[in-house]
Short mmCIF file of C-alpha atoms and ligand atoms in Angstrom, two decimals:
data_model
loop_
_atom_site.label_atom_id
_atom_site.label_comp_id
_atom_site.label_asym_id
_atom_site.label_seq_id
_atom_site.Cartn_x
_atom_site.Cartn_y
_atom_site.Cartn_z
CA UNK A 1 104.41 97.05 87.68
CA UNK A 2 100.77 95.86 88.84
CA UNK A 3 101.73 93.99 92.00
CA UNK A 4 99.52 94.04 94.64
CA UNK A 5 100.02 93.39 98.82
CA UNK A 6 98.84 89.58 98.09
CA UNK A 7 97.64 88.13 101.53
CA UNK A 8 96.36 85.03 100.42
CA UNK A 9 96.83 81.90 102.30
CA UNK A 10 98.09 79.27 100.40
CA UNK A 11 99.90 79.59 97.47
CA UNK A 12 101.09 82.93 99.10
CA UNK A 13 103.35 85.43 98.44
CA UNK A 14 107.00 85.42 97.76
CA UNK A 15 109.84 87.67 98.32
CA UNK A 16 110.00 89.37 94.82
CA UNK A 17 113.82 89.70 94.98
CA UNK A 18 113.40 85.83 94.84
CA UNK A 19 110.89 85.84 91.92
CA UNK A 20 113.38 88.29 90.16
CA UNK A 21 115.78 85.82 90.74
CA UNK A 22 113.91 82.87 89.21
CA UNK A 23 112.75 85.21 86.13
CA UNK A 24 117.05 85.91 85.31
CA UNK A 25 118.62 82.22 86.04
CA UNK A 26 115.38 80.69 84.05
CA UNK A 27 116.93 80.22 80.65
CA UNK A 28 120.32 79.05 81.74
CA UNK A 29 120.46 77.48 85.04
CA UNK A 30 124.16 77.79 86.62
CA UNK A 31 125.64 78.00 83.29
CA UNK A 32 124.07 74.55 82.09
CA UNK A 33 122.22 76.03 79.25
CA UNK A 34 119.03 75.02 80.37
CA UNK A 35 116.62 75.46 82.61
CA UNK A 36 116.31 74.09 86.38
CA UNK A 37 112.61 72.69 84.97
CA UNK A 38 114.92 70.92 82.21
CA UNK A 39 117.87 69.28 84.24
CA UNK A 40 118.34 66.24 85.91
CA UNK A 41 117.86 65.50 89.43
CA UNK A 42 120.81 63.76 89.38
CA UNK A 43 122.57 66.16 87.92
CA UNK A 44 125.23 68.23 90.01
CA UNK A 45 123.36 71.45 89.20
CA UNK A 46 120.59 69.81 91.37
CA UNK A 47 122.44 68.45 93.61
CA UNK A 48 124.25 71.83 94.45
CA UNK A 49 120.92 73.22 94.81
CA UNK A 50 119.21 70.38 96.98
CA UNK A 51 122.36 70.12 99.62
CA UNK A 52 122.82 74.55 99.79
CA UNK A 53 119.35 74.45 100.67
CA UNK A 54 119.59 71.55 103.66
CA UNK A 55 122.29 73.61 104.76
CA UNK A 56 121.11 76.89 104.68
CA UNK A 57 117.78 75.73 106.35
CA UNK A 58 120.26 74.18 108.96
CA UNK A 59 121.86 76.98 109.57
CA UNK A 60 118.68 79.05 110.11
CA UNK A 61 116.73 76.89 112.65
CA UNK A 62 120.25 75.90 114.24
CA UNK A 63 119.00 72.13 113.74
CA UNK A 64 121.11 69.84 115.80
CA UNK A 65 123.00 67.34 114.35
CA UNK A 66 120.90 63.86 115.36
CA UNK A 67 118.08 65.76 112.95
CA UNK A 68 117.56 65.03 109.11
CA UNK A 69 116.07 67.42 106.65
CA UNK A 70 114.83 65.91 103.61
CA UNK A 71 111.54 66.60 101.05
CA UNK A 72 108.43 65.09 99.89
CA UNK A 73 105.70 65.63 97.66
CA UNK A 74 101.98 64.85 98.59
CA UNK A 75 101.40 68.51 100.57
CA UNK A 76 100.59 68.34 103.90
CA UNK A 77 97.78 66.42 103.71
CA UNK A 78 99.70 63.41 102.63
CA UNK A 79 101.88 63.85 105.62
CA UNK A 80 98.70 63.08 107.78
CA UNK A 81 98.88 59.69 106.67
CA UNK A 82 102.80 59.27 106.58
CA UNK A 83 102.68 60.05 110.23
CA UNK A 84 100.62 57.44 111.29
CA UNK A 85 101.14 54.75 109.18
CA UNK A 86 104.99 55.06 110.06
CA UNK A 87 104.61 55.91 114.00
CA UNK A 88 101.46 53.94 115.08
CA UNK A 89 101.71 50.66 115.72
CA UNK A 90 99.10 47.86 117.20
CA UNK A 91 98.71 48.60 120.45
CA UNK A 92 99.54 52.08 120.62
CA UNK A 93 97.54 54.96 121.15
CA UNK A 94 98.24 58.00 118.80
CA UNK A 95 97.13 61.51 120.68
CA UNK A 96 95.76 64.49 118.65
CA UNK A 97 95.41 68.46 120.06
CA UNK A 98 92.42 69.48 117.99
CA UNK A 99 92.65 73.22 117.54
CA UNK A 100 91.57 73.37 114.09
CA UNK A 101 90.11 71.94 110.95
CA UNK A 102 94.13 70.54 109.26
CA UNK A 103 94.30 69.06 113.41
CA UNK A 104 90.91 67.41 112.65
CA UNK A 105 92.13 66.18 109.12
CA UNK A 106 95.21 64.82 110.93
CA UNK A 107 93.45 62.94 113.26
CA UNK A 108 91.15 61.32 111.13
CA UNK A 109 93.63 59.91 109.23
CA UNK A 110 95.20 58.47 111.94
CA UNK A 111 92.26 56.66 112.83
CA UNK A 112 92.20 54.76 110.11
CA UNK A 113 95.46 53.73 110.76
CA UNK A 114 95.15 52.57 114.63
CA UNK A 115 94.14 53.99 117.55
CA UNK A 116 93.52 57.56 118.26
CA UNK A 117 91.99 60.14 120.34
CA UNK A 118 92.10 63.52 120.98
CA UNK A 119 93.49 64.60 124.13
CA UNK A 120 92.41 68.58 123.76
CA UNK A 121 90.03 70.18 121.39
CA UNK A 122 88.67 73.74 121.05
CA UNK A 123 86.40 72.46 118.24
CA UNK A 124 83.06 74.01 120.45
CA UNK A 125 84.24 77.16 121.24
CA UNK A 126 85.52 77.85 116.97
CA UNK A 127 88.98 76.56 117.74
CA UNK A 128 89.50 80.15 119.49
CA UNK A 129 92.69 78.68 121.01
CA UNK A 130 95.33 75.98 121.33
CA UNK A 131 96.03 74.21 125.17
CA UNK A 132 98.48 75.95 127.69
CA UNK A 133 101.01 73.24 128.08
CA UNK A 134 98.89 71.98 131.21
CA UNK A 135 96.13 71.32 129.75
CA UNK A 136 97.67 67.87 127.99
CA UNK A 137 97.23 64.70 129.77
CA UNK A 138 98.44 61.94 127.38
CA UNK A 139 96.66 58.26 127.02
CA UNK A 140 99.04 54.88 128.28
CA UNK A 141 100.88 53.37 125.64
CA UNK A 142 100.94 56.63 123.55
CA UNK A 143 102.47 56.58 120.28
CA UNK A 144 103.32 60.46 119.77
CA UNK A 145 101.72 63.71 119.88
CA UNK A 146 100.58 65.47 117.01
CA UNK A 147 99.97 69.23 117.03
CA UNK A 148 99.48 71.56 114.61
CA UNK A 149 101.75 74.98 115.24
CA UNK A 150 99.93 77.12 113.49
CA UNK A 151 95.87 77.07 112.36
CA UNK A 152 95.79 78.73 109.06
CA UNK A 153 92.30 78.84 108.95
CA UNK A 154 91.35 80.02 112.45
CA UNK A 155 94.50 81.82 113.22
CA UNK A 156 95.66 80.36 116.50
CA UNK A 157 99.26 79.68 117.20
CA UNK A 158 101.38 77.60 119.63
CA UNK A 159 104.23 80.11 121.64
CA UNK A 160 104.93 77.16 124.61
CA UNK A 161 104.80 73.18 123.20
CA UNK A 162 103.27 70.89 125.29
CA UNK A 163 106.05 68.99 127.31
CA UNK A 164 106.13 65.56 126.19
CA UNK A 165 109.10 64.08 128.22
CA UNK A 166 109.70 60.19 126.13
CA UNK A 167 106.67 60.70 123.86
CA UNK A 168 107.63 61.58 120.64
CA UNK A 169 105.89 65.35 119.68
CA UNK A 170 105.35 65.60 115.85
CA UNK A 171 104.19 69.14 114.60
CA UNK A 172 102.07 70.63 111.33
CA UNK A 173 104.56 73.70 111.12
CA UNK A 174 103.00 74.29 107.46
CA UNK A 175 102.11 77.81 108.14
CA UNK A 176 104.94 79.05 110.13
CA UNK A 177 108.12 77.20 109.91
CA UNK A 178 111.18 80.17 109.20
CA UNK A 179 109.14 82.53 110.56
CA UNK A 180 110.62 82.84 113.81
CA UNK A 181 113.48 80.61 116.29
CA UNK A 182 111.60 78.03 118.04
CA UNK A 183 112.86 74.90 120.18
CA UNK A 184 113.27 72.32 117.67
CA UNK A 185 115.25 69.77 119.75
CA UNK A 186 111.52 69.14 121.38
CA UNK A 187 110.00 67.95 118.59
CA UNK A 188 110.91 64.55 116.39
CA UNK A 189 109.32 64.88 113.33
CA UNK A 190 108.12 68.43 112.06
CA UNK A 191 106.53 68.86 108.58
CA UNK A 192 105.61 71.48 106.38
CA UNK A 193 104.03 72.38 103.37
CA UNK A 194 105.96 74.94 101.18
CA UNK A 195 103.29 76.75 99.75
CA UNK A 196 102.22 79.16 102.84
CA UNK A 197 105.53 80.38 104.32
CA UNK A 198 108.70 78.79 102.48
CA UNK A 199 107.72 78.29 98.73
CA UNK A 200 105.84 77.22 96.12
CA UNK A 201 103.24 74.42 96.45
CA UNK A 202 104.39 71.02 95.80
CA UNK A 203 106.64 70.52 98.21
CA UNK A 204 106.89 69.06 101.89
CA UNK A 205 109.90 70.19 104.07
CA UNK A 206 110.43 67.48 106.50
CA UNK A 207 112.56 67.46 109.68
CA UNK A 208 112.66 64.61 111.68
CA UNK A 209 115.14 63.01 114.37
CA UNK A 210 117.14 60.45 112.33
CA UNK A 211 116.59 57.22 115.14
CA UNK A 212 113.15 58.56 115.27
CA UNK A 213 112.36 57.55 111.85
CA UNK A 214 115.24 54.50 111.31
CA UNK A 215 113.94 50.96 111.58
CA UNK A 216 109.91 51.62 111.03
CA UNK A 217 107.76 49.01 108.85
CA UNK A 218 109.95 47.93 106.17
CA UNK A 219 105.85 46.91 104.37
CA UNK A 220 104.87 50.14 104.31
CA UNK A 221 104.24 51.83 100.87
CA UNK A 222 107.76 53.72 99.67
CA UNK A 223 106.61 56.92 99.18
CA UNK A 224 104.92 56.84 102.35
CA UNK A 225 108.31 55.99 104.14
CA UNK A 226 110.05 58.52 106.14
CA UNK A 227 113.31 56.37 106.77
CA UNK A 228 113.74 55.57 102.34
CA UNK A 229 112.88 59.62 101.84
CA UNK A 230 115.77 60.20 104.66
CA UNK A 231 117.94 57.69 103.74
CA UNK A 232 118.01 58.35 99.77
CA UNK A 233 118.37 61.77 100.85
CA UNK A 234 115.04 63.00 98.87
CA UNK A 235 116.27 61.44 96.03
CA UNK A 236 114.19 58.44 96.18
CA UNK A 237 112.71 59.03 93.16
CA UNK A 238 112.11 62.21 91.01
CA UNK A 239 111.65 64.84 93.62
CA UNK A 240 109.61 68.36 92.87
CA UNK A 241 113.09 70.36 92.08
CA UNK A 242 111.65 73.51 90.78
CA UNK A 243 109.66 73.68 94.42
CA UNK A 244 113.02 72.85 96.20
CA UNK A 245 115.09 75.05 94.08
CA UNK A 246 112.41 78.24 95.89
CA UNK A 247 112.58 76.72 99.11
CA UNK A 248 116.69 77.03 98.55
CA UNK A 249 116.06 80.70 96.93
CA UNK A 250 113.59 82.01 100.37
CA UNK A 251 116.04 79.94 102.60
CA UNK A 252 119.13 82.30 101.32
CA UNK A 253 116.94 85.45 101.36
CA UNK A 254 115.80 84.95 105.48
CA UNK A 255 119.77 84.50 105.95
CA UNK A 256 120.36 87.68 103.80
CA UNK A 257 116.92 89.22 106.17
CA UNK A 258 119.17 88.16 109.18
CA UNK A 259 118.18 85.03 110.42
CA UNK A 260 115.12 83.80 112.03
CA UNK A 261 115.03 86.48 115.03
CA UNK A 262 115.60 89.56 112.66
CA UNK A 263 112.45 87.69 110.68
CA UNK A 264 110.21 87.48 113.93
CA UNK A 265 111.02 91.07 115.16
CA UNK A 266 109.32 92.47 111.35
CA UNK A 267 106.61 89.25 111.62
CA UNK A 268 105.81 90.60 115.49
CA UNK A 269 105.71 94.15 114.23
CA UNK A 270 103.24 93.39 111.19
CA UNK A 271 101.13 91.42 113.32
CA UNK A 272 100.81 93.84 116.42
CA UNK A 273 99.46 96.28 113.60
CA UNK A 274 96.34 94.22 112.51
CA UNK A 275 95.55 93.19 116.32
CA UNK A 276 96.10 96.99 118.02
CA UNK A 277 92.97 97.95 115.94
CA UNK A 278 90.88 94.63 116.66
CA UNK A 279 91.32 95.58 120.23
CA UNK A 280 90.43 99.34 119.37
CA UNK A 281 87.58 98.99 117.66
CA UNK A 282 86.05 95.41 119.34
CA UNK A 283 82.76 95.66 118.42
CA UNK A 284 83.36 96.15 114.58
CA UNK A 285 86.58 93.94 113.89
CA UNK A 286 86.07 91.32 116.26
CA UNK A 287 88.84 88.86 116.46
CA UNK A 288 88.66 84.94 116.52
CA UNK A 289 91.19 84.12 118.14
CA UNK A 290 91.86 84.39 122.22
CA UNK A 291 94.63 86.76 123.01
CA UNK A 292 96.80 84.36 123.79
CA UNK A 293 96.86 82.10 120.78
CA UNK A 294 96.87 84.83 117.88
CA UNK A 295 98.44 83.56 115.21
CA UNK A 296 101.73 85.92 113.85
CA UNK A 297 100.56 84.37 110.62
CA UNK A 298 97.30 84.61 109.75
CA UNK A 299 94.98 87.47 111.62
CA UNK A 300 91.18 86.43 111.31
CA UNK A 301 88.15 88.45 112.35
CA UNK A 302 84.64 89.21 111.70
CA UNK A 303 82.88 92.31 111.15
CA UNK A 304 79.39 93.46 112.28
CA UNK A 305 77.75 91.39 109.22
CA UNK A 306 78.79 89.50 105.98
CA UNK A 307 77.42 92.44 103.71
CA UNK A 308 80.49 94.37 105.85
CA UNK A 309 82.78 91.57 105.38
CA UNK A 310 81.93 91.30 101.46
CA UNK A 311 82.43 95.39 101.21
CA UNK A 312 85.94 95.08 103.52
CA UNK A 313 87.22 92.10 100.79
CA UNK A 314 85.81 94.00 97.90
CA UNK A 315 87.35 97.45 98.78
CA UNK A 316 90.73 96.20 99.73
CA UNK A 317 90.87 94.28 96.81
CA UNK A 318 90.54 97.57 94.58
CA UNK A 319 93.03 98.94 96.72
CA UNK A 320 95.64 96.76 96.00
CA UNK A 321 94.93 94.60 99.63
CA UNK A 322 94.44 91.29 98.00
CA UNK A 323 93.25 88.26 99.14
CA UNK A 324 91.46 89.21 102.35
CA UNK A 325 88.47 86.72 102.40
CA UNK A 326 88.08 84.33 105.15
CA UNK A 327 88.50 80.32 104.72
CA UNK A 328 85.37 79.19 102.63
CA UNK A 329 84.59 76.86 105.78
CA UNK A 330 84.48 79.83 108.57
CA UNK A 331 84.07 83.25 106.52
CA UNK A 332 84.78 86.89 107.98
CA UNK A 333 88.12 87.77 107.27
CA UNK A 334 91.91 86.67 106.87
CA UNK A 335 94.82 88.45 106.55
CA UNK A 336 98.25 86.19 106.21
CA UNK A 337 101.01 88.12 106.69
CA UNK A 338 103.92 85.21 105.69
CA UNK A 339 107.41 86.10 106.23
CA UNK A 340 106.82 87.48 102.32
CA UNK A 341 104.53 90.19 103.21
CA UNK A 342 106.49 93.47 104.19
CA UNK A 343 105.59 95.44 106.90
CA UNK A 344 104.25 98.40 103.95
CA UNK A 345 101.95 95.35 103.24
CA UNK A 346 100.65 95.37 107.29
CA UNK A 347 101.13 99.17 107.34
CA UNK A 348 98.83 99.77 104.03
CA UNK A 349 96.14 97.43 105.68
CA UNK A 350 96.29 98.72 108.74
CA UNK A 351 94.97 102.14 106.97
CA UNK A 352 92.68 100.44 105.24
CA UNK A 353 91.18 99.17 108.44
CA UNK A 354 90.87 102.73 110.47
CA UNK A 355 89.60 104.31 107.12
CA UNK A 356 86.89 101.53 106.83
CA UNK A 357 86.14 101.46 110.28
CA UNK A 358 85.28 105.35 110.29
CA UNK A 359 83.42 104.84 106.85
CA UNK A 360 81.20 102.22 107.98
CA UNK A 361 80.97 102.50 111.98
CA UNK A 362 76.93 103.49 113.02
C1 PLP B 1 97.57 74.21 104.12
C2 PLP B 1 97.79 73.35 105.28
C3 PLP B 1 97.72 71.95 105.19
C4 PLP B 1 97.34 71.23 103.92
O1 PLP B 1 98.29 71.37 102.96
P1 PLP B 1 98.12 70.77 101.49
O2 PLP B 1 99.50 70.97 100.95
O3 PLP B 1 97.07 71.55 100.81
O4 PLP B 1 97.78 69.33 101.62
C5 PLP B 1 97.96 71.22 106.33
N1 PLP B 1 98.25 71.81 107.50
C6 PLP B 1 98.31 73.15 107.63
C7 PLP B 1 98.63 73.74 108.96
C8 PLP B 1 98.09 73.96 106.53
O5 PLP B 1 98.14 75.30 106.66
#
């Protein structure tokens, strides 16, 4: 079989034991004689398959009960809009952390909605880091706090979340939700695009605190309504079920992995791989990140020169490392390493790198 370590970005890699599964029940879903592309989403086939995955997601990020999990479409992009045109009111001021280019997205969206400014950005120095919880000073009359967990592109990560006390804090976790235990009872909305870390593209996990989102602008576009997605339990209208049904199928396989902290103990591991040679070898794979924002899910460097970079993307690739090319808006190099990738996947590249290194060094 010609499958190769796949450490693209978005759509990314998924557990093949899941894809196996897929491949068998695709004919004849639960015994309905058709497919879960075919069925209604009505149907109690579905709805087996939407409520086991709630629960099992429940279950793995211990989500307190005053918390409701529900799906959307739109990717995460949409979300940037959902967030302020349900939380931002006249009046209010809606505060941004600016450590990459989805944070900048974010935040321009919101703008067009009401007020908002950026109370950190690391936009001068190549969003190298996110702020230490310190560093956040928010405006009067603030509306919430966005952040974004985890840069994709740049490869920074949040380990300690700004302390908000009575402002609402509403995360991007698009790139690293399931990958590891973090405090959700901090946060009151979190959203995340399947496609890096949970599933398929086309679907928008959503947690959010249920008073949080209850009694918003009734004159707000539906599908842009967090309380009608919450309250009709995703099943406003016709919801993307074949996404769901992976998110349910990755959700059983982190249980079956152990649970979020078995997860982080490999995603640790696979990460501390990739960085122990960019601090070996500095001046040839020269990380982006500062030390104390590397991401666990996406490891970006440079090398000496772009001809290098080409060669590193080229080579892998014929090795069976695929996907290794920077974002098209910053170059160098990218590896994700999703809770998909197995640690042969980090291990294999992390060969790659000392036999490239000694190949090409002057
Ligand atoms: C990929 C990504 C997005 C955008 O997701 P789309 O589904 O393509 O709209 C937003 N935020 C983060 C952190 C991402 O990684």
């Amino acid at each position: 079989m010609g499958r190769i370590f796949n450490f693209n970005a978005g759509p990314a890699a998924l557990p093949l034991e899941v894809l196996r599964e897929v491949q068998e029940e695709l004919l004849d879903f639960d015994g309905t004689g058709m497919s879960v592309l075919e069925i209604s989403h009505r149907s109690p086939a579905f709805e087996k398959v939407l409520q086991d995955t709630k629960s099992d997601i429940r279950d793995l990020l211990a989500l307190p009960e005053d918390f409701g999990i529900f799906f959307m479409a739109g990717g995460g992009s949409l979300q940037f809009s959902c967030v302020p045109y349900n939380f931002l009111s006249e009046g209010k001021v809606a505060a941004y952390a600016d450590t990459g280019s989805f944070s900048d997205k974010a935040f321009q969206e919101a703008e067009k909605v009401g007020k908002a400014v950026k109370v950190f950005s690391s936009k001068a120095q190549g969003y190298d880091r996110v702020p230490r919880p310190e560093e956040i000073r928010l405006p009067e009359q603030c509306a919430y706090l966005h952040i974004t967990g985890n840069n994709t592109i740049e490869g920074t990560e949040y380990f300690d979340y700004p302390e908000t006390g009575d402002i609402p804090l509403i995360a991007d976790m698009s790139s690293e939700i399931l990958s590891r235990p973090f405090p959700v009872e901090k946060f009151s909305l979190i959203y995340s695009g399947a496609q890096k870390n949970i599933g398929p593209a086309g679907t928008v996990l959503v947690l959010a605190k249920k008073d949080f989102v209850a009694g918003r602008d009734k004159k707000l576009p539906v599908m842009l309504n967090y309380e009608t997605m919450l309250d009709k339990d995703s099943l406003y209208n016709t919801p993307p079920v074949f996404a769901i049904y992976i998110v349910g199928k990755v959700a059983k396989w982190l249980k079956k992995q152990g649970g979020l902290a078995a997860v982080e103990t490999v995603n640790r591991k696979k990460a501390a791989l990739l960085y122990d040679l960019l601090d070996t070898y500095p001046e040839f794979y020269k990380g982006r990140a500062a030390k104390d924002s590397r991401s666990i899910m996406n490891v970006t460097f440079n090398l000496p020169s772009k001809e290098l970079e080409a060669k590193f993307a080229e080579e892998g690739k014929q090795q069976g490392l695929g996907g290794l090319k920077g974002h098209r808006s910053v170059g160098g190099i990218r590896a994700s390493i999703y809770n998909a990738m197995p640690l042969a996947g980090c291990e294999a590249l992390a060969a790659f790198m000392e036999k490239f290194y000694k190949d090409n060094v002057k």
